[in-house]
mmCIF file with all atom_site columns, C-alpha atoms in Angstrom:
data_model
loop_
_atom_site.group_PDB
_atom_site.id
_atom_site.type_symbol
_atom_site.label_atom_id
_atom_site.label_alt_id
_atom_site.label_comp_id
_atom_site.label_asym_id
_atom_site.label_entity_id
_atom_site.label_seq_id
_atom_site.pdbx_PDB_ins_code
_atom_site.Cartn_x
_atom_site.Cartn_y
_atom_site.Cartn_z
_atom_site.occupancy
_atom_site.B_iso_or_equiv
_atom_site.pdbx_formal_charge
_atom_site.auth_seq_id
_atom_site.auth_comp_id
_atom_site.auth_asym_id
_atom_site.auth_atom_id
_atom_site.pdbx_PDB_model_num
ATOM 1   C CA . UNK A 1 1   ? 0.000   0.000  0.000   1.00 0.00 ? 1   UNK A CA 1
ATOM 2   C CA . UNK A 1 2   ? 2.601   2.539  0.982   1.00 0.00 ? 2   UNK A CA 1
ATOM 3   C CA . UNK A 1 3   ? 3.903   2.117  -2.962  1.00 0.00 ? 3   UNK A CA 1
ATOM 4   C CA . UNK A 1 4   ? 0.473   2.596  -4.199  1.00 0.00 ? 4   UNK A CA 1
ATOM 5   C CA . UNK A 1 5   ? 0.130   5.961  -1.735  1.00 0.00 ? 5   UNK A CA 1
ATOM 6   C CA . UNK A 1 6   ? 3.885   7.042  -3.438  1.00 0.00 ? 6   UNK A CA 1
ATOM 7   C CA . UNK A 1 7   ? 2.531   6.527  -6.975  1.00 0.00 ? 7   UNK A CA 1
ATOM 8   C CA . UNK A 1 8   ? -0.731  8.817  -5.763  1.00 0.00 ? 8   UNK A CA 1
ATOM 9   C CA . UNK A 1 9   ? 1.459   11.538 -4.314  1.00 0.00 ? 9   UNK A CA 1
ATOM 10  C CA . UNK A 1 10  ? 3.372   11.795 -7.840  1.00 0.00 ? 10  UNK A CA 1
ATOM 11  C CA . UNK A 1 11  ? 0.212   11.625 -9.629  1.00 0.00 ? 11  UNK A CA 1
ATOM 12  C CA . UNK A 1 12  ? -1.474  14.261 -7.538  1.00 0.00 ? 12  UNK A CA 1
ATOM 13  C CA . UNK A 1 13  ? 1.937   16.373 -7.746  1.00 0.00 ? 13  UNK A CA 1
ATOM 14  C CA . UNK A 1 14  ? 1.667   15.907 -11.333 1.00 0.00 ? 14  UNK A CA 1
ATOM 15  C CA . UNK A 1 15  ? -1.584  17.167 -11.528 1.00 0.00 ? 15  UNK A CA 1
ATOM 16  C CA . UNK A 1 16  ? -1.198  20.407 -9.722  1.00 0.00 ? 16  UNK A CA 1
ATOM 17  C CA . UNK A 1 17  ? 2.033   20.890 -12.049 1.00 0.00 ? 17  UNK A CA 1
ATOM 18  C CA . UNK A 1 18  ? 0.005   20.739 -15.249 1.00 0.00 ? 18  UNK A CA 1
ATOM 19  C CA . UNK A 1 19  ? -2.708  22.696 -14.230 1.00 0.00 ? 19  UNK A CA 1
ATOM 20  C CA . UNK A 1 20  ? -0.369  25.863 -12.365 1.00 0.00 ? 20  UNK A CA 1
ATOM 21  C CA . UNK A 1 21  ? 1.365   25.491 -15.863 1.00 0.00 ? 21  UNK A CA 1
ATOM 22  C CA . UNK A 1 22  ? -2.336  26.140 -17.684 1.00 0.00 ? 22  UNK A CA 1
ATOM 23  C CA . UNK A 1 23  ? -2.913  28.484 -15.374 1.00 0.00 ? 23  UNK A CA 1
ATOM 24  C CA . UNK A 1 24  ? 0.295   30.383 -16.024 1.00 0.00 ? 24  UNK A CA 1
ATOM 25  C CA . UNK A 1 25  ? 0.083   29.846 -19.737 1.00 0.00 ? 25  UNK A CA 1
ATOM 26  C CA . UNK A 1 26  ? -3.511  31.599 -19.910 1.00 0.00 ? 26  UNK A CA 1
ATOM 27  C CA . UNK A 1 27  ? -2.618  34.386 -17.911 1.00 0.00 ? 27  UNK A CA 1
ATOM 28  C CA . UNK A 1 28  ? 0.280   35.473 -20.183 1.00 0.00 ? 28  UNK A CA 1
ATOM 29  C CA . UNK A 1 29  ? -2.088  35.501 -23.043 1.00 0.00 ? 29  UNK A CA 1
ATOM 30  C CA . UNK A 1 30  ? -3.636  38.645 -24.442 1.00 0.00 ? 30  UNK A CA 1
ATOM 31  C CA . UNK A 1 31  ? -7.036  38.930 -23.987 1.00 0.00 ? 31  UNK A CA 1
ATOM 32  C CA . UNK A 1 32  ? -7.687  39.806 -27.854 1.00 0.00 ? 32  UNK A CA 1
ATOM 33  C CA . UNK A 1 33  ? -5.750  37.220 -29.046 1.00 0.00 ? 33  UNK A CA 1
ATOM 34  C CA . UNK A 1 34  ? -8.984  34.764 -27.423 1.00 0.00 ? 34  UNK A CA 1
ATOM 35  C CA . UNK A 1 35  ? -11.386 36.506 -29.648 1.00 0.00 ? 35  UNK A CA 1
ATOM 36  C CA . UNK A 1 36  ? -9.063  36.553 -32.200 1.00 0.00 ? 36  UNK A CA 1
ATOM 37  C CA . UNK A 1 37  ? -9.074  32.509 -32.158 1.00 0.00 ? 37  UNK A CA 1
ATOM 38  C CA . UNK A 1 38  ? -12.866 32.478 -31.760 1.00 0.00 ? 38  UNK A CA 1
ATOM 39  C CA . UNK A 1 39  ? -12.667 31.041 -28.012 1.00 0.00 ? 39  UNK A CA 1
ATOM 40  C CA . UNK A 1 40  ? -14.129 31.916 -24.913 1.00 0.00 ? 40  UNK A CA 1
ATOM 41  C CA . UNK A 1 41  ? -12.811 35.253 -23.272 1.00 0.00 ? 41  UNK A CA 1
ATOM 42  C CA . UNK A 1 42  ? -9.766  35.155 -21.177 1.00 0.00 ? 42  UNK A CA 1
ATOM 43  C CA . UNK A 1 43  ? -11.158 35.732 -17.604 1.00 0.00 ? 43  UNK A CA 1
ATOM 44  C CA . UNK A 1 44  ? -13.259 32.901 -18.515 1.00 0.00 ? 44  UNK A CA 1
ATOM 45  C CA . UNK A 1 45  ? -10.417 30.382 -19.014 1.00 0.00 ? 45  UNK A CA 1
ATOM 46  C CA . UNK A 1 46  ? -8.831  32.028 -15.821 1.00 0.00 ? 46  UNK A CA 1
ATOM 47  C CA . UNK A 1 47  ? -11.369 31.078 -13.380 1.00 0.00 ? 47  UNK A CA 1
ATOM 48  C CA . UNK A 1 48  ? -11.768 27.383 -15.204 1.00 0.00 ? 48  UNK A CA 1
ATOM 49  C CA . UNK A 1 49  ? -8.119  27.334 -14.645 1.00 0.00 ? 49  UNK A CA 1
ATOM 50  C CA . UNK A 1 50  ? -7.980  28.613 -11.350 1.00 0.00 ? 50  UNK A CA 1
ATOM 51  C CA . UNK A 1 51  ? -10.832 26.430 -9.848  1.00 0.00 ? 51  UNK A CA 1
ATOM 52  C CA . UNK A 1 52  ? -9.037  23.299 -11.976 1.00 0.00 ? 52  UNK A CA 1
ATOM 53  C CA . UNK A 1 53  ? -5.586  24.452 -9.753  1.00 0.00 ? 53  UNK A CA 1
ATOM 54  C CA . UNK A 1 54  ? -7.231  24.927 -6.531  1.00 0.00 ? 54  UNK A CA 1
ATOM 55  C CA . UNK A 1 55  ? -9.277  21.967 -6.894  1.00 0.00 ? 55  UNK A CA 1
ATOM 56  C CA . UNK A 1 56  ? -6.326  20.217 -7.078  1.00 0.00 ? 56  UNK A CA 1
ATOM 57  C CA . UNK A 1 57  ? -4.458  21.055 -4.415  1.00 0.00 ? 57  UNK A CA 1
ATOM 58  C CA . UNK A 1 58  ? -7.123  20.725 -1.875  1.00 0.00 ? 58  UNK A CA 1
ATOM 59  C CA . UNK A 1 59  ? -9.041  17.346 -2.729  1.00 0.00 ? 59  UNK A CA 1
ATOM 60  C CA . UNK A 1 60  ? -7.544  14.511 -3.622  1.00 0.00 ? 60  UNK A CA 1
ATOM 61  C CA . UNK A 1 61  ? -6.992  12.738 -7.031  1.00 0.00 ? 61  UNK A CA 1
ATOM 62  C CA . UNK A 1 62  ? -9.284  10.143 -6.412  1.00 0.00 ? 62  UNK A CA 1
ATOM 63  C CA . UNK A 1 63  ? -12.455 12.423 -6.040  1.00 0.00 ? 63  UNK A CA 1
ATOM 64  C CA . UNK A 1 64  ? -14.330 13.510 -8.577  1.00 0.00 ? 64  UNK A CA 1
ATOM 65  C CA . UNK A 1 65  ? -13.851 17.721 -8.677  1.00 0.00 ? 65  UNK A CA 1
ATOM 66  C CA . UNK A 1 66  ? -10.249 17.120 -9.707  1.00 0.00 ? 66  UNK A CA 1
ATOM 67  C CA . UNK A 1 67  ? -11.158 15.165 -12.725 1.00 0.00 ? 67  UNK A CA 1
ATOM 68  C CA . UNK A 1 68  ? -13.350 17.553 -13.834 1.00 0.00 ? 68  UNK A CA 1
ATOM 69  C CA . UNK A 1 69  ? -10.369 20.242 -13.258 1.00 0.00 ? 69  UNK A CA 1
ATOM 70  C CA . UNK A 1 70  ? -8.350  17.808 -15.567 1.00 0.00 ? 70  UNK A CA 1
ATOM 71  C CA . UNK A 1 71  ? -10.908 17.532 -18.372 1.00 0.00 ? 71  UNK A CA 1
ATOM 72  C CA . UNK A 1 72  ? -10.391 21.426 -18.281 1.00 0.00 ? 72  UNK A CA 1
ATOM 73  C CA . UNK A 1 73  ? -6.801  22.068 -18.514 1.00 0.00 ? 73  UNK A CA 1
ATOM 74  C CA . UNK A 1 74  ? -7.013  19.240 -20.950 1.00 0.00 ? 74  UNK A CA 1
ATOM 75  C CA . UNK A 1 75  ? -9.398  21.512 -23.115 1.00 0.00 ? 75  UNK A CA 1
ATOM 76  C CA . UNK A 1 76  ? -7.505  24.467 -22.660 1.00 0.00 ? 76  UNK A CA 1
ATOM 77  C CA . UNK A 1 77  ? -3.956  23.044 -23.407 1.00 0.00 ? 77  UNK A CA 1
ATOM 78  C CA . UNK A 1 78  ? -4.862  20.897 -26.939 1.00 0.00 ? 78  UNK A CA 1
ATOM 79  C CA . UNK A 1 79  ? -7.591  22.898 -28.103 1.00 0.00 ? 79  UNK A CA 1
ATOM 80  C CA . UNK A 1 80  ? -7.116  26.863 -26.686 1.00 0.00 ? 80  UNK A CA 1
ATOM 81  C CA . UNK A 1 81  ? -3.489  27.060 -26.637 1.00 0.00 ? 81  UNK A CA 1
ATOM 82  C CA . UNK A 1 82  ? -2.432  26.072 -30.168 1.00 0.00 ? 82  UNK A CA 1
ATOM 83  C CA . UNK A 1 83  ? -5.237  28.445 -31.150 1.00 0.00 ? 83  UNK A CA 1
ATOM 84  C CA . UNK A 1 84  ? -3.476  31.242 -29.465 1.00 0.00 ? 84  UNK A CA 1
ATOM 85  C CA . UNK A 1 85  ? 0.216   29.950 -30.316 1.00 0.00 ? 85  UNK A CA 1
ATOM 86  C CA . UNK A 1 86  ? -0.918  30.413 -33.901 1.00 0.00 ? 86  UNK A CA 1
ATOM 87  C CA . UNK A 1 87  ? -1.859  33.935 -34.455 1.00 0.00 ? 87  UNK A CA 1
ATOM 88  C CA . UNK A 1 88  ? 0.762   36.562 -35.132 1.00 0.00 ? 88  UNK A CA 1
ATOM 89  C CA . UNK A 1 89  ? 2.762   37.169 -31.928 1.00 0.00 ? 89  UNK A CA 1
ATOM 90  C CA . UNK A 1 90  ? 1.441   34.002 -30.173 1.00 0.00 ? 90  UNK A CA 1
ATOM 91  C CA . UNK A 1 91  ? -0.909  35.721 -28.119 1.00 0.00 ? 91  UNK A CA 1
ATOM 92  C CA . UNK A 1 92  ? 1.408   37.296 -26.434 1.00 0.00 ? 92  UNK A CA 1
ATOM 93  C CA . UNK A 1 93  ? 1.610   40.581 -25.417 1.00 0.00 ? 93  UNK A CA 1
ATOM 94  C CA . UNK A 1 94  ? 4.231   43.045 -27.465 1.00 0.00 ? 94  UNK A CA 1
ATOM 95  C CA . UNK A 1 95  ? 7.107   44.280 -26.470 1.00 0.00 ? 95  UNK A CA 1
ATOM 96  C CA . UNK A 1 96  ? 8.074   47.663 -27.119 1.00 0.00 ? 96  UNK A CA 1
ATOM 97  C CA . UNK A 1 97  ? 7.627   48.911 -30.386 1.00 0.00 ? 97  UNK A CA 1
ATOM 98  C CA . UNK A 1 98  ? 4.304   50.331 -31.745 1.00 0.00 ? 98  UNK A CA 1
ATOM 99  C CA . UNK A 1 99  ? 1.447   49.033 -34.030 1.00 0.00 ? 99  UNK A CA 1
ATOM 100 C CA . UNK A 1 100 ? 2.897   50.468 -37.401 1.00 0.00 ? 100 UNK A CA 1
ATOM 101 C CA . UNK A 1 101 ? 6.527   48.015 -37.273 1.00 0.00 ? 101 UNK A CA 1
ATOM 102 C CA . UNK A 1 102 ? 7.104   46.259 -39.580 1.00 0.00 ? 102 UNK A CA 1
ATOM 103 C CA . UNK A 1 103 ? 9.434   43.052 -39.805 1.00 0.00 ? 103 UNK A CA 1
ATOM 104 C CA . UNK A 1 104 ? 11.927  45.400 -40.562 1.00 0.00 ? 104 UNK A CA 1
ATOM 105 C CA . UNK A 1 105 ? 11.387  48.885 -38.791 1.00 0.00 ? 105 UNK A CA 1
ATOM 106 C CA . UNK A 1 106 ? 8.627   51.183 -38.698 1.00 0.00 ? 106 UNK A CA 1
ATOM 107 C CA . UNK A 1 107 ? 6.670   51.308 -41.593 1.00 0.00 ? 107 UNK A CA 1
ATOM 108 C CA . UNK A 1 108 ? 5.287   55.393 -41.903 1.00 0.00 ? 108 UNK A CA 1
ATOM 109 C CA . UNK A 1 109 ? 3.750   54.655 -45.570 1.00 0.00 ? 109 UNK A CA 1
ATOM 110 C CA . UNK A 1 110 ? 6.756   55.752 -47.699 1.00 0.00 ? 110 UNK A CA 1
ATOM 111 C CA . UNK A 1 111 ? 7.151   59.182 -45.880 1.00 0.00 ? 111 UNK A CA 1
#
């Protein structure tokens, strides 16, 4: 038993990793690159997300909320995330630079 209580522990760890990671992933997003892919707003998949990762690190794996958090990240990380990861920029937000650069300087329309 105290293997099968190891192998839980790891499993439950594992859990709370991938879902923090969801979590993290989400909230790095911008929140017009969700409507840009055509899925549900961002503070949406945050509180999925968040419930998934607290869910998780109160009960444990063998109840029933944490599947249901698992079935979410799931969701978000092969359906949501390659949506985002495939628009211009990722979905993430910019750094520096303004909304007229180009790929190679600032484009002012031939001025």
């Amino acid at each position: 038993m105290q293997g099968f209580a190891g192998f839980m522990s790891l499993l439950s760890l594992a859990l709370i990793v991938f879902s923090g990671f969801a979590l993290v992933d989400a909230a790095i997003r911008r929140e017009d690159g969700y409507r840009a892919a055509d899925k549900q707003t961002k503070p949406f998949w945050m509180i999925i997300l968040g419930l998934a990762f607290v869910v998780d690190l109160i009960f444990p794996i063998l109840s029933f909320l944490p599947v249901i958090g698992l079935v979410a990240t799931i969701v978000y990380m092969v359906d949501v995330r390659p949506a985002l990861r495939s628009l211009p920029g990722g979905g993430r937000p910019r750094r520096g630079g303004s909304s007229s650069d180009g790929p190679y300087g600032p484009y002012n329309g031939g001025r």
